[in-house]
Each structure stands twice: as C-alpha cells, then as structure tokens.
Short mmCIF file of C-alpha atoms in Angstrom, two decimals:
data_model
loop_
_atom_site.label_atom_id
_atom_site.label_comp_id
_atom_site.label_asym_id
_atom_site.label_seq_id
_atom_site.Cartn_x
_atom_site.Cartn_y
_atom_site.Cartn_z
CA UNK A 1 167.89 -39.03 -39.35
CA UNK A 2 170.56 -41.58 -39.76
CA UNK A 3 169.27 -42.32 -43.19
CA UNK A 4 170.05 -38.74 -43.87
CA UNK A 5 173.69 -39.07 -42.12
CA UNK A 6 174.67 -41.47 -43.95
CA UNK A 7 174.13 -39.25 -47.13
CA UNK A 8 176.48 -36.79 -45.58
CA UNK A 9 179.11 -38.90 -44.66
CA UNK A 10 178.98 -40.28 -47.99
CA UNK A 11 178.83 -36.81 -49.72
CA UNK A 12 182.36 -35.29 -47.26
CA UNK A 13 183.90 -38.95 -48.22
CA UNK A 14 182.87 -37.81 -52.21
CA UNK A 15 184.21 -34.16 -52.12
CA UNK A 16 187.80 -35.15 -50.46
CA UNK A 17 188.36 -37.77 -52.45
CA UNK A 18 187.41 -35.17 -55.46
CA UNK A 19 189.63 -32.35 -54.14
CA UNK A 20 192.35 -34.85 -53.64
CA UNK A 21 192.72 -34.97 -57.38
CA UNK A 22 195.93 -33.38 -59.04
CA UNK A 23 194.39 -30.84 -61.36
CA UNK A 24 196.57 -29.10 -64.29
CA UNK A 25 195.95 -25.75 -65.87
CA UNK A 26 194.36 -25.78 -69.49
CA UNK A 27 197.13 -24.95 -71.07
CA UNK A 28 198.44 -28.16 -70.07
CA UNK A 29 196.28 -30.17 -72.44
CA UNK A 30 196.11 -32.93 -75.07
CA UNK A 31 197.57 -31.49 -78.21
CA UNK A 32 200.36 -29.10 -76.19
CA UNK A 33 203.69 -27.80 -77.48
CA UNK A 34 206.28 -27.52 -75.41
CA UNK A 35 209.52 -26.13 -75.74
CA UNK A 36 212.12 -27.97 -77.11
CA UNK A 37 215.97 -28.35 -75.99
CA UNK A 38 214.58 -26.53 -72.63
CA UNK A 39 213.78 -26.84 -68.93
CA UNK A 40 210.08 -26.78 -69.73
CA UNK A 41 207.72 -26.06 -66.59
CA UNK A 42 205.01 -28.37 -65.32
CA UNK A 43 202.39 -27.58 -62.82
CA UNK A 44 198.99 -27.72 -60.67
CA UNK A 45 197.59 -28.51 -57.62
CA UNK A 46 196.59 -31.40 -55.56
CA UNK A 47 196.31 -32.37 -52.07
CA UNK A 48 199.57 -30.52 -49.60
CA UNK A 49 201.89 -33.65 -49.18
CA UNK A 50 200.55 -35.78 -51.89
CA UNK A 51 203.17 -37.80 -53.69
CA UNK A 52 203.25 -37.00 -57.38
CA UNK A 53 204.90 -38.77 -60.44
CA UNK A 54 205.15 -37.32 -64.19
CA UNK A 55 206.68 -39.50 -66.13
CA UNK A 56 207.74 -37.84 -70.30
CA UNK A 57 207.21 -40.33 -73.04
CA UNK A 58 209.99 -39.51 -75.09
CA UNK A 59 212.32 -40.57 -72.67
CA UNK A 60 210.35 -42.82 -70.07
CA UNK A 61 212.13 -40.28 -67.38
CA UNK A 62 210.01 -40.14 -63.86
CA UNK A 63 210.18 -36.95 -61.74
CA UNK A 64 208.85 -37.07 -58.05
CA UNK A 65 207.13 -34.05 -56.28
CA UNK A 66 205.13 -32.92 -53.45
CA UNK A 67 202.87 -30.11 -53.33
CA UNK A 68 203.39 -27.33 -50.86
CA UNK A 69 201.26 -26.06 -48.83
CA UNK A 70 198.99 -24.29 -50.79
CA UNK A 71 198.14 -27.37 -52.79
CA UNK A 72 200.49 -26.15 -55.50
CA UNK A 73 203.09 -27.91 -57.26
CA UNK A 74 205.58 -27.25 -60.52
CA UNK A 75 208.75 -29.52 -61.98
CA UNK A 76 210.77 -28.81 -64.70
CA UNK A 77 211.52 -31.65 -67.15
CA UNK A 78 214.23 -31.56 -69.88
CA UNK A 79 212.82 -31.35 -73.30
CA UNK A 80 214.22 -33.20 -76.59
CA UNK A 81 215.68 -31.81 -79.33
CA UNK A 82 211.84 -31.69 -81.37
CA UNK A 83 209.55 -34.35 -82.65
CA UNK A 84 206.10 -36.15 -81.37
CA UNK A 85 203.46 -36.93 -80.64
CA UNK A 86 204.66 -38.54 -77.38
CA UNK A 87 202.58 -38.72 -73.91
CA UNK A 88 203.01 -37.53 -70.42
CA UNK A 89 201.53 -39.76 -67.38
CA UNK A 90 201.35 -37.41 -64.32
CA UNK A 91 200.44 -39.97 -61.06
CA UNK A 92 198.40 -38.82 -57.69
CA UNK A 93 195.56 -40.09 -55.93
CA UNK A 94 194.32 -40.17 -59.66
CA UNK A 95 195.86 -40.33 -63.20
CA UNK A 96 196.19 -37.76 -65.82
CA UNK A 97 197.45 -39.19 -69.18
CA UNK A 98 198.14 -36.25 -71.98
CA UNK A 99 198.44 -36.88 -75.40
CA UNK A 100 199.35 -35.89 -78.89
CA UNK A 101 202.51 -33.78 -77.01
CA UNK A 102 204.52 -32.31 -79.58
CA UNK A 103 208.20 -30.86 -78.88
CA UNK A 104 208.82 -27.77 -80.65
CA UNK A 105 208.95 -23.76 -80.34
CA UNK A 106 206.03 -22.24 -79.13
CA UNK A 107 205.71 -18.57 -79.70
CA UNK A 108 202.82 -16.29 -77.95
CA UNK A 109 200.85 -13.90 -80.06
CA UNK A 110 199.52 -11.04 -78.14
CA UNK A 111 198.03 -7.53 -79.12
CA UNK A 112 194.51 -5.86 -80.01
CA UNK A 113 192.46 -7.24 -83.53
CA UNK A 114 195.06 -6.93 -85.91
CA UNK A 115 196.83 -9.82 -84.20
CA UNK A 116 193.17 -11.15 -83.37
CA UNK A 117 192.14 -10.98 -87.23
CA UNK A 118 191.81 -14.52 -88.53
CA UNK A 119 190.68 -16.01 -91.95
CA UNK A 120 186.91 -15.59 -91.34
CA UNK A 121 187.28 -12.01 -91.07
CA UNK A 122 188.16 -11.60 -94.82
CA UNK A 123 191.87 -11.83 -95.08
CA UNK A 124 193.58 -11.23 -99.04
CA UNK A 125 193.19 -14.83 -100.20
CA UNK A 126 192.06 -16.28 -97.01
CA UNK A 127 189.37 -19.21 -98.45
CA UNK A 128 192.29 -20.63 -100.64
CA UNK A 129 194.58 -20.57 -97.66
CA UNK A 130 192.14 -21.96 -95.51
CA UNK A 131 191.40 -24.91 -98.03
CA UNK A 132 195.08 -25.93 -97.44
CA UNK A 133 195.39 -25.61 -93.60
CA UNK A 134 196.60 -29.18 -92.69
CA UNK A 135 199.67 -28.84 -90.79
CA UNK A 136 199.38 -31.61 -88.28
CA UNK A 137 203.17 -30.37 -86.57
CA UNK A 138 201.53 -26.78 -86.28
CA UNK A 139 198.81 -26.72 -82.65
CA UNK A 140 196.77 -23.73 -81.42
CA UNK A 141 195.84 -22.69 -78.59
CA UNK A 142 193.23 -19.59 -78.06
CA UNK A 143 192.88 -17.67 -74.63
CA UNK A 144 189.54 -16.41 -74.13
CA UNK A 145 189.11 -13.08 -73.69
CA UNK A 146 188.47 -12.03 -70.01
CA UNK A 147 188.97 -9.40 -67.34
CA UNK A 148 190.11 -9.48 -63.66
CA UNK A 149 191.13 -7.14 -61.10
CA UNK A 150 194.04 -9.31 -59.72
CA UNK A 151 196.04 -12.52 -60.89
CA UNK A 152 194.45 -15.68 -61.89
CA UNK A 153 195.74 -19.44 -62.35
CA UNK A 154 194.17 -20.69 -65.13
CA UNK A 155 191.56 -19.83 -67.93
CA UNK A 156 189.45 -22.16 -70.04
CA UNK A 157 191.08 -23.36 -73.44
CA UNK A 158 192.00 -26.44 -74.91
CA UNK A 159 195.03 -26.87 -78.00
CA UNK A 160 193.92 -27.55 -81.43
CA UNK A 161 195.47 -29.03 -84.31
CA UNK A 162 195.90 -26.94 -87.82
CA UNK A 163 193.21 -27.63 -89.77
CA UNK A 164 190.62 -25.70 -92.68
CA UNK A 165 188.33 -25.25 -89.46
CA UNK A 166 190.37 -24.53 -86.20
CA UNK A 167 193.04 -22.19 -89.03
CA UNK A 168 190.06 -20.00 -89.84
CA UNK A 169 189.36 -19.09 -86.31
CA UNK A 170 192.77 -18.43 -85.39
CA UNK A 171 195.53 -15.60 -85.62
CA UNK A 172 196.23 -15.24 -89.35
CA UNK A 173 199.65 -13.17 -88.62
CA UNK A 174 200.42 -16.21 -86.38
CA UNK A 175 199.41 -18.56 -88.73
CA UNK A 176 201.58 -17.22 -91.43
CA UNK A 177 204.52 -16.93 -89.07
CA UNK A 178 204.33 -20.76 -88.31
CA UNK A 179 203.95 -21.58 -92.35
CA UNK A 180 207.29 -19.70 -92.66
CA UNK A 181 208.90 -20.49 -89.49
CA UNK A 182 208.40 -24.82 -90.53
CA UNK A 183 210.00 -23.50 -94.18
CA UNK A 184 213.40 -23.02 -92.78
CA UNK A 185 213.51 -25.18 -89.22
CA UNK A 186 212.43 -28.30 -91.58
CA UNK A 187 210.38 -30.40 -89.56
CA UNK A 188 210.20 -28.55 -85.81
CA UNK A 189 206.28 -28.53 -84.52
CA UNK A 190 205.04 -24.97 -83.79
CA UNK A 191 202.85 -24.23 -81.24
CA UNK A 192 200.95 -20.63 -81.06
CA UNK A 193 199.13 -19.33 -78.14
CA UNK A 194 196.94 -16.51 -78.87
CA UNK A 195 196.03 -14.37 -76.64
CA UNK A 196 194.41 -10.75 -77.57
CA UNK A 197 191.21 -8.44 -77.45
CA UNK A 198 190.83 -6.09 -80.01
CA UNK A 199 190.38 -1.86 -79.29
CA UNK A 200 192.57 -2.65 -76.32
CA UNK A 201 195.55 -0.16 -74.76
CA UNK A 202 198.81 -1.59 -74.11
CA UNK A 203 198.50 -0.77 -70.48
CA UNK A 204 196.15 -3.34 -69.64
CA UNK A 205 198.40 -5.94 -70.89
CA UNK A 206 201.50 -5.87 -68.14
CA UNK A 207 200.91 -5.81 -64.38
CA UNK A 208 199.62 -2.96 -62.27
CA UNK A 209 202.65 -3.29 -60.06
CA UNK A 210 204.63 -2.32 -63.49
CA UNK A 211 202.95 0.43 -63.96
CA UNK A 212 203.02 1.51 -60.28
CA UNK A 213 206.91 1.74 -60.52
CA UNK A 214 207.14 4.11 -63.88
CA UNK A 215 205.77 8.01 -63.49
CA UNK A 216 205.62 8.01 -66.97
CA UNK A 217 203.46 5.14 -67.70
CA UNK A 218 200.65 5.54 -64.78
CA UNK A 219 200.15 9.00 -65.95
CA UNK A 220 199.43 7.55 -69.86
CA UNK A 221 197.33 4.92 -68.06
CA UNK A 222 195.62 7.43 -65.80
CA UNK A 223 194.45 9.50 -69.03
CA UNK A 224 192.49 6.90 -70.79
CA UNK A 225 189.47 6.75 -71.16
CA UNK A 226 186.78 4.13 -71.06
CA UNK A 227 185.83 2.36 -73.81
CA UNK A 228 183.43 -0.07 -74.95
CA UNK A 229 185.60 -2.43 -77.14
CA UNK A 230 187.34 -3.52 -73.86
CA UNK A 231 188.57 -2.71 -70.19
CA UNK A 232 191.16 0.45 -69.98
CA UNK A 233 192.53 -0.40 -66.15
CA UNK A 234 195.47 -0.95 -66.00
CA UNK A 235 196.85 -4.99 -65.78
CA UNK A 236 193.11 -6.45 -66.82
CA UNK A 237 193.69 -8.34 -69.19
CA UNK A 238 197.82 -9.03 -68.14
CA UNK A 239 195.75 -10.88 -64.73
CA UNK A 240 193.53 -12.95 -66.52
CA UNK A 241 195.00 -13.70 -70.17
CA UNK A 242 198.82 -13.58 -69.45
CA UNK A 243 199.25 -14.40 -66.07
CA UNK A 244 198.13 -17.91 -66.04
CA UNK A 245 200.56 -18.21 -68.68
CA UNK A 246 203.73 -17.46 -66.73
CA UNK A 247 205.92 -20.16 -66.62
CA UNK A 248 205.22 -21.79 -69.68
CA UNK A 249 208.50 -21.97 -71.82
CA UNK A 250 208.13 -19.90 -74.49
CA UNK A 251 210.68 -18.96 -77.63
CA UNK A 252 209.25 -15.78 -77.68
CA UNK A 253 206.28 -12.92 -78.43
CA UNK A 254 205.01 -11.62 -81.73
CA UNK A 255 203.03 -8.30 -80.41
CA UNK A 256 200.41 -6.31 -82.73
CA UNK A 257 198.97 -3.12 -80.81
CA UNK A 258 199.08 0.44 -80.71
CA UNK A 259 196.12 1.96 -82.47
CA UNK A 260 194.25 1.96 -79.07
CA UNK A 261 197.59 4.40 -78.07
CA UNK A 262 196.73 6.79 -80.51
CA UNK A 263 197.16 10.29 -78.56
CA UNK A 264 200.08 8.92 -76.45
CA UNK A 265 203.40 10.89 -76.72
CA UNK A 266 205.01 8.12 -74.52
CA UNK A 267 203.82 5.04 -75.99
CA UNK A 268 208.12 3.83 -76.54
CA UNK A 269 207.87 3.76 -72.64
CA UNK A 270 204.94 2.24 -72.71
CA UNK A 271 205.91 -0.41 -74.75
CA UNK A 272 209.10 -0.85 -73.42
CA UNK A 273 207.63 -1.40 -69.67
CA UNK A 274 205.23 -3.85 -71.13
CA UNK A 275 208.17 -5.72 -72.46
CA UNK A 276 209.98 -5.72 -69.54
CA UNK A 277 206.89 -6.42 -67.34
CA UNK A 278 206.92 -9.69 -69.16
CA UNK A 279 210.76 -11.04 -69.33
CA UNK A 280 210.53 -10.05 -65.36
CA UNK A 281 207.94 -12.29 -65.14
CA UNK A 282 208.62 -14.88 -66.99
CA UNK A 283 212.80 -14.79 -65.44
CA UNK A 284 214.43 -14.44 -68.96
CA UNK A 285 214.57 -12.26 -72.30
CA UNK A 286 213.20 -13.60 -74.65
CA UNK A 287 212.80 -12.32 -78.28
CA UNK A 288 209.97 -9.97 -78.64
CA UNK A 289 209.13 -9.41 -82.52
CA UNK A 290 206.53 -6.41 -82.85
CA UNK A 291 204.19 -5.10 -85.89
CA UNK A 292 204.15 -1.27 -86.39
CA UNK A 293 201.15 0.23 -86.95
CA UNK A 294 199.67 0.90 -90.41
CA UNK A 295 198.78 4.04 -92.01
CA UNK A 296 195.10 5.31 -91.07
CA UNK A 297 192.59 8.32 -91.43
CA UNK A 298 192.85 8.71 -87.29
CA UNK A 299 192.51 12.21 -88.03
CA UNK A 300 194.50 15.27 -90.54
CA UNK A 301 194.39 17.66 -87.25
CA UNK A 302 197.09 15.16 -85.25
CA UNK A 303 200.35 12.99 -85.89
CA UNK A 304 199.15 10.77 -83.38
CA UNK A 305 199.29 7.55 -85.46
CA UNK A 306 203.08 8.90 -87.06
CA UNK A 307 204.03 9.09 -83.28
CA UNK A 308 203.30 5.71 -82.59
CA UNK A 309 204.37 4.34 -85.32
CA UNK A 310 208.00 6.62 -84.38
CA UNK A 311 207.76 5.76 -81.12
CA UNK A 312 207.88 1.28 -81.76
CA UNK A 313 210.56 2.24 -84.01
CA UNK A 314 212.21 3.70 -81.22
CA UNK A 315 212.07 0.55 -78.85
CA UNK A 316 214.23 -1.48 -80.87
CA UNK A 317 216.51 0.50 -80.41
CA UNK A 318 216.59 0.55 -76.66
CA UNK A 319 215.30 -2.89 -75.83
CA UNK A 320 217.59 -5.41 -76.60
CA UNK A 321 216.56 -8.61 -78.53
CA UNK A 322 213.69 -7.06 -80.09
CA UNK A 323 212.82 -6.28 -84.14
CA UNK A 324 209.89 -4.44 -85.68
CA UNK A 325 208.28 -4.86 -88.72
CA UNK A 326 206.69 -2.16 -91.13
CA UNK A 327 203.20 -2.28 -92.62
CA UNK A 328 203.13 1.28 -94.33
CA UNK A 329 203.60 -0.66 -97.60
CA UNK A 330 201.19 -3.20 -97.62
CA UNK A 331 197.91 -1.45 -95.92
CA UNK A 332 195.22 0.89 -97.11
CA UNK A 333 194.69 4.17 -95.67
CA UNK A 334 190.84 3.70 -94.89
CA UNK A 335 191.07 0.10 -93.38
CA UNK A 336 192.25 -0.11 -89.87
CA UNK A 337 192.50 -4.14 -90.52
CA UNK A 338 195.04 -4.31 -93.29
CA UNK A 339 193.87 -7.37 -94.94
CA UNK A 340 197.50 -8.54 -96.43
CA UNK A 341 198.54 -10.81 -92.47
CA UNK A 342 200.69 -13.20 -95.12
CA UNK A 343 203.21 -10.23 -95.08
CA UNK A 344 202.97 -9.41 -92.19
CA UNK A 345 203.48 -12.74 -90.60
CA UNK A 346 205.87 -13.89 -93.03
CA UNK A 347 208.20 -10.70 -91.98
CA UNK A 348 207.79 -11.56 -88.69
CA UNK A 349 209.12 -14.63 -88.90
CA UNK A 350 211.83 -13.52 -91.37
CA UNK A 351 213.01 -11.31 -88.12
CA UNK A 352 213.18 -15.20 -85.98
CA UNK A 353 214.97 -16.65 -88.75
CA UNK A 354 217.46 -14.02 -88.75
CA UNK A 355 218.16 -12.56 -85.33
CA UNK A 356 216.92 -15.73 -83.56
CA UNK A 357 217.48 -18.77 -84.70
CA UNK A 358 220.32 -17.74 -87.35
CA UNK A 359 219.17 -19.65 -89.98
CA UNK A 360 219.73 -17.49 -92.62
CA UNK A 361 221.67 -13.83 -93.03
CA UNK A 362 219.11 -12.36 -95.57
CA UNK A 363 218.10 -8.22 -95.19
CA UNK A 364 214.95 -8.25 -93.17
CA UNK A 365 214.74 -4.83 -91.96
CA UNK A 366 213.73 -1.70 -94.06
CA UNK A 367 215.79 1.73 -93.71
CA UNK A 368 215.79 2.43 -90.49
CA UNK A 369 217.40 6.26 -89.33
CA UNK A 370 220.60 6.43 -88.01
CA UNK A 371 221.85 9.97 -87.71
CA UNK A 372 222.04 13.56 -89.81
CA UNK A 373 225.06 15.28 -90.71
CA UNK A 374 224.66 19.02 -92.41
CA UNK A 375 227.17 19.91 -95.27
CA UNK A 376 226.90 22.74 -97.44
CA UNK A 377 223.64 23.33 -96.19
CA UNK A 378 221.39 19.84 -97.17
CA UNK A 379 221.29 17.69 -94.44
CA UNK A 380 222.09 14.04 -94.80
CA UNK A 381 220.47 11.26 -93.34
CA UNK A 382 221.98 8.14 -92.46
CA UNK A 383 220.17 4.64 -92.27
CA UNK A 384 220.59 1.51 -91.22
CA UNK A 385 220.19 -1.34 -93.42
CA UNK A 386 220.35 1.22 -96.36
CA UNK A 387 222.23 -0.71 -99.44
CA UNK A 388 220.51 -0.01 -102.45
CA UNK A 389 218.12 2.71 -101.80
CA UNK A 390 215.69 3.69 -103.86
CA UNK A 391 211.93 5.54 -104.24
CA UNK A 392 208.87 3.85 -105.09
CA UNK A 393 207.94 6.22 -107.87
CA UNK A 394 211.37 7.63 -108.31
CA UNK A 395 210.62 10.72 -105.88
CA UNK A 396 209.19 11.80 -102.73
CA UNK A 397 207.33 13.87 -101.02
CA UNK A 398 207.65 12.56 -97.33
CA UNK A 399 210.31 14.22 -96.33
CA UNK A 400 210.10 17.10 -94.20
CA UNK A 401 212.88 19.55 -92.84
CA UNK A 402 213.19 22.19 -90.08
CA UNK A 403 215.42 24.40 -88.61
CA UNK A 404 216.10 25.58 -84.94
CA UNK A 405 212.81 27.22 -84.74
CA UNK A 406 210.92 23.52 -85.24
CA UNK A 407 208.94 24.79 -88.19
CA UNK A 408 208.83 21.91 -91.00
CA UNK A 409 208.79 22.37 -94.36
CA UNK A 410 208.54 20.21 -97.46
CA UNK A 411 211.97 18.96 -98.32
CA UNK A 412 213.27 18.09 -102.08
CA UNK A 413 215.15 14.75 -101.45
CA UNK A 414 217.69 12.88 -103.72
CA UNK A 415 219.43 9.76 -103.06
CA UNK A 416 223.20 10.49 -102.71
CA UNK A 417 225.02 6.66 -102.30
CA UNK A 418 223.46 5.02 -98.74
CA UNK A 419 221.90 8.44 -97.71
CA UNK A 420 219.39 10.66 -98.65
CA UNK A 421 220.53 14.52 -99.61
CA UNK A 422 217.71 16.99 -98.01
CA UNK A 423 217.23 20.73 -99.01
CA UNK A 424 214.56 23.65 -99.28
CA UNK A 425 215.06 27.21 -99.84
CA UNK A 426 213.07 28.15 -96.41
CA UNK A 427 215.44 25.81 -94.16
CA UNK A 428 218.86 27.69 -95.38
CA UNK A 429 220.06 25.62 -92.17
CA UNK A 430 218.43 22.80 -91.46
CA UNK A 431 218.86 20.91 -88.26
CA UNK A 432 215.68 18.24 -87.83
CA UNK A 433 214.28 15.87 -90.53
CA UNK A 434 211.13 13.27 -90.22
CA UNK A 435 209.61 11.14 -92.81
CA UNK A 436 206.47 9.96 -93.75
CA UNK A 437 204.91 11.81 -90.66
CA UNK A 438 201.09 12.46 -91.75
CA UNK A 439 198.86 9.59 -90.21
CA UNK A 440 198.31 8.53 -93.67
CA UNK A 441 201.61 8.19 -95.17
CA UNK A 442 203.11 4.99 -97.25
CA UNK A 443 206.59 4.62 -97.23
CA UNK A 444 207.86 5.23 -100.49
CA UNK A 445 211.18 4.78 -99.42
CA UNK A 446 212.90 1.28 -99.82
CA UNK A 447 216.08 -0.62 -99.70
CA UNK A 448 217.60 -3.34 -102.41
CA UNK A 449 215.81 -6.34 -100.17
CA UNK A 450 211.99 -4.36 -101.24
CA UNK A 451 211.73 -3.45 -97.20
CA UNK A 452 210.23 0.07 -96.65
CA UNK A 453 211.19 2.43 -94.43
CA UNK A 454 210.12 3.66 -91.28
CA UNK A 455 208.33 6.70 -89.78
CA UNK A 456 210.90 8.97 -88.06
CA UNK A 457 211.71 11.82 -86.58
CA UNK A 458 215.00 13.09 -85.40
CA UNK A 459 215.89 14.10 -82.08
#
C-alpha cells in the first residue's frame, strides 16, 4: 500500500510539473512567417501566474508576461522590416526555442478545391514547375481539414519550407501568388497558410454569430442542403480551421469559392458577411483578393453559376479594399478544376502589387460595368478600366438586351470609343443589358492590358 502511494505521489508530482509547461499553438512553429513592419501576436498557455519571457532574435528584445487566469497568455512584439532565419526563445517553467523564423508577409488562402488544387492533382505544366520548387524565403503551412460545433484553439500543423515535395502538396494558386509576389518585393519571405475543403458553402466559413445577425444570410444558410463532400452548418469549418487562426498578423486573404453557392440569389451578401465576419475578428481590414468562378455545365435550365459569378463582381464594389479576378478566359467549360492556377495566382497577386503594396501602376482589372446611358435608341455601356477595348474574335454574341418588360434578347454590339453600342430590332427601347450570362460563357470581351471582362447584369 505505500509502495503503491508512492507511485501516486510520484505520478500528481509528474502531471503538474507537465501541465506547468507553456504550450504554443501549431501555428507557432519552427519554419513560421510572421508579419513584417507589424505588431505581430504571440500566444499560449501555461500555468495562471507563471512568469514568462520571449525573447526575438533579430533584435535580442525580451518581453515579460503572465498568464491570466485561464492559463492563457498573448504579447505583441514589433517585427523588422523582413529577412531571417532568426530564433525566438520563449522562457517558463520550461523552454521553447523556435527556429528558421522568417519575417515577411504572410497571406491566408481560403476557399473550396479550386484554392485546395495543388500540383499532384494535374495542374497545366505542374511536373516542370514542381522540378523547380526551391524557394527557401517562401514557407507553408496546411490546416487540416476538420469540423466543430463551437470555437477551437489550435489544430495540428507544422510550416514547411518550398520544396519539389512539400510545393506539390500545397495550394498551386497560392504558390503562384508567392512566385510573383517575391518578383516585385525583391527579397521579402512569403509565408502561405492554407486553409480549405473542397464542395464546401461559404457559410460554413464565418461564425454562426455572423450569420445570426443578417436575415438574409441565415435564410441562404437555412436552405442548404447536406452534402457529402463536407459539413453545410453554418460556422464549421470558420470554428475549427479559422478560428485558431485569429490573431495571427496577416497581410491579407486570397479566397476561391462559390461553386458550392450555385442556386444562391444572395451569395454578394453572403460573401460580403463572410468578409466582414473576418476583419471583425481579426480587429482590422485587411485586403481580401477573391477568384470568380469559372464557366461550367451546372446546368442550361439556370443562370445560377452567371449569378455568382455577377454577384463577386458585385462585392468589390461595396466592400472596400477588396479586388476580384476573372477566370472566364482561361477555363474549360466541362472542368470544374480549371487546370491553368499560374494565371490565376499570378493575377492575384498582380491585384497586391497594385492596390496593396503599390509597387507598380500596371492595368490589372478587366472591363468591369459602370453604367448605361440610352441615345437614339442603342444603349451604351460604360466600363471601368475600359481603354482599348476590343473582341476576341472581332464580334460577340454575349450580349443581351431588354426592355421594361425584362424579356432579353440577343443584342448586336459594336465598340463605339471606351463603350460598347447595343441594339436589336425587338428592344426599340432598351433599358437593361447583361453579358456573358449563360453558365457556360467565356468572356470574349477584353481591354488593351488582355484582361477579360466580367459577367454582369444591370440593375
């Protein structure tokens, strides 16, 4: 018997030292990025009232904290302008040494599988791209994918370096958005976090308490439907893949979803609550850079993937510091996974360059509509970012025309300076235009930088 108390005295003695640890969430791992020229957020747990030092390598600066009284503790410690690999020593009852930090801009890639789609899923040109893949300055990191039905702390993960192996199981959009991002910043380490589950609805992605507060949205998320690709619940996968994430200085999002939204006639709100939901949470706005949808067969009865792809452009224009690009050039109409994610990736980052970090002042956005004005009886339409229009194969046949009674009819378009001249002999007065509006449409529409245009319809 006291044999045997011994052995518990010894094993209580073992578990609080254990628990006295200071633990860190994964994402706060050998290999990280963290933000440079910021405030960058550290934090974890360890015993309430435990004294706790981190001390940053790149500048031998010690910060002191306690944690509160739910174990938890956070400090913010200035970044440097970029560079690495430098260390971090955080001090408790034990020692946690990280390593390999680099200081940089980490961006967070989010979505369904066309963000997901990497390399090893037969991307154009993917083997030769993944033969060249070392890019020490460029780190992933990959969240599992996971469910819950309320907040979590952490998730398992670890941060790789670029190479042949870890590139070909990562985000190829992201990928491709780092490759051009380094081109221009000359130098700066990018770090990508990846978090996504393919045949997913945007409503899982922000919190339940979002949706709880727009009419709009918990209706769309009330009419879903399960499916077995992924959960449809609204805030699933926002509580176990983004949550854990809050706090971690970001530069911004690159977002890829919609398909899974086909049938929605609200999905700008949607989107736009999502984007919110996550600038709320993390306490600033950030830039969020978007892909719109590519043309699909979803179905000749329905405009539901035209709607989406109307509705993201829509958001742009509503959300500040936000950009789309358009995919209704590069894609095939019978491949849900366009397999051109240079283009896409590369335009994304384009959009940074520009609107971000002002690197550059080149056109990176297609036509994008602006308003109509009717005069002797064609209707005009105005774009943004319009110099040098032109058609693909010198005509068109996406644009469409309608009167006060809402019927459509095909419209004989010509190019008249920045704006398009629209007429048909059933529309004597015409009133509403949209373009490219059949789920399987390519724009054929383009402007002197080779950018297409955009799905629309007019109010």
């Amino acid at each position: 018997m006291k044999k045997n108390s011994h052995f518990l005295i010894l094993l209580l003695f073992v578990f609080l030292h254990a628990s006295a640890n200071v633990t860190l969430p994964t994402i706060f791992s050998d290999g990280m990025v963290l933000q440079r020229n910021a405030n960058a957020k550290i934090w974890g747990w360890a015993d309430p009232g435990e004294a706790i030092t981190i001390l940053t390598g790149w500048n031998g600066k010690e910060y002191k904290v306690t944690p509160n009284n739910q174990a938890y503790w956070s400090v913010e410690v200035m970044t440097p302008e970029a560079g690495g690999p430098f260390g971090i020593t955080i001090k408790g009852y034990n020692e946690i040494q990280l390593k390999n930090i680099l200081i940089g801009e980490v961006w967070i890639c989010s979505g369904q599988s066309n963000m997901e789609m990497n390399a090893g899923w037969g991307i154009a040109n993917g083997d030769a791209e993944v033969a060249k893949a070392n890019y020490p300055d460029i780190h992933f990191f990959t969240v599992s994918k996971r469910a819950s039905d309320s907040p979590q702390q952490d998730f398992p993960g670890s941060w790789t370096v670029c190479t042949p192996e870890s590139m070909k199981r990562f985000s190829a959009v992201g990928y491709y958005f780092a490759l051009r991002l380094r081109e221009d910043l000359k130098g700066v380490p990018i770090g990508l976090i990846s978090s996504n589950w393919g045949g997913t609805p945007a409503e899982i992605w922000m919190s339940e308490k979002t949706i709880a507060q727009n009419s709009v949205v918990q209706q769309a998320a009330a009419a879903l439907k399960p499916s077995q690709w992924g959960p449809t619940e609204p805030g699933r996968a926002y509580n176990a893949m983004i949550h854990p994430l809050i706090g971690y200085r970001i530069a911004g999002v690159l977002w890829y979803q919609g398909e899974s939204n086909i049938g929605s006639a609200v999905y700008d709100q949607t989107l736009g609550a999502l984007i919110n939901s996550w600038r709320n949470s993390w306490g600033y706005n950030f830039p969020f850079y978007y892909v719109q949808i590519a043309p699909y067969r979803y179905g000749e009865d329905h405009p539901g993937g035209a709607i989406i792809r109307d509705a993201q452009r829509k958001v742009q224009n509503t959300i500040p510091n936000t950009g789309m690009v358009v995919t209704s050039d590069i894609s095939t109409i019978d491949d849900i996974h366009p397999k051109d994610k240079k283009t896409v990736g590369t335009r994304l980052a384009n959009l940074a360059l520009v609107d971000w970090y002002k690197t550059n002042n080149a056109t990176v956005n297609g036509p994008l509509f602006k308003s109509t004005t009717v005069r002797n009886g064609k209707l005009y339409v105005a774009f943004n970012h319009a110099q040098g229009l032109y058609f693909k194969n010198k005509k068109t046949s996406l644009f469409e025309i309608a009167g006060t009674d809402g019927q459509f009819y095909p419209a004989l378009a010509k190019i008249v300076g920045n704006e398009i001249a629209l007429s048909a002999i059933k529309v004597p007065n015409p009133v509403h235009v949209r373009y490219a509006w059949k789920n399987t449409d390519q724009a054929d529409l383009f402007n002197a930088a080779g950018l297409p245009a955009s799905t629309f319809q007019s109010e």
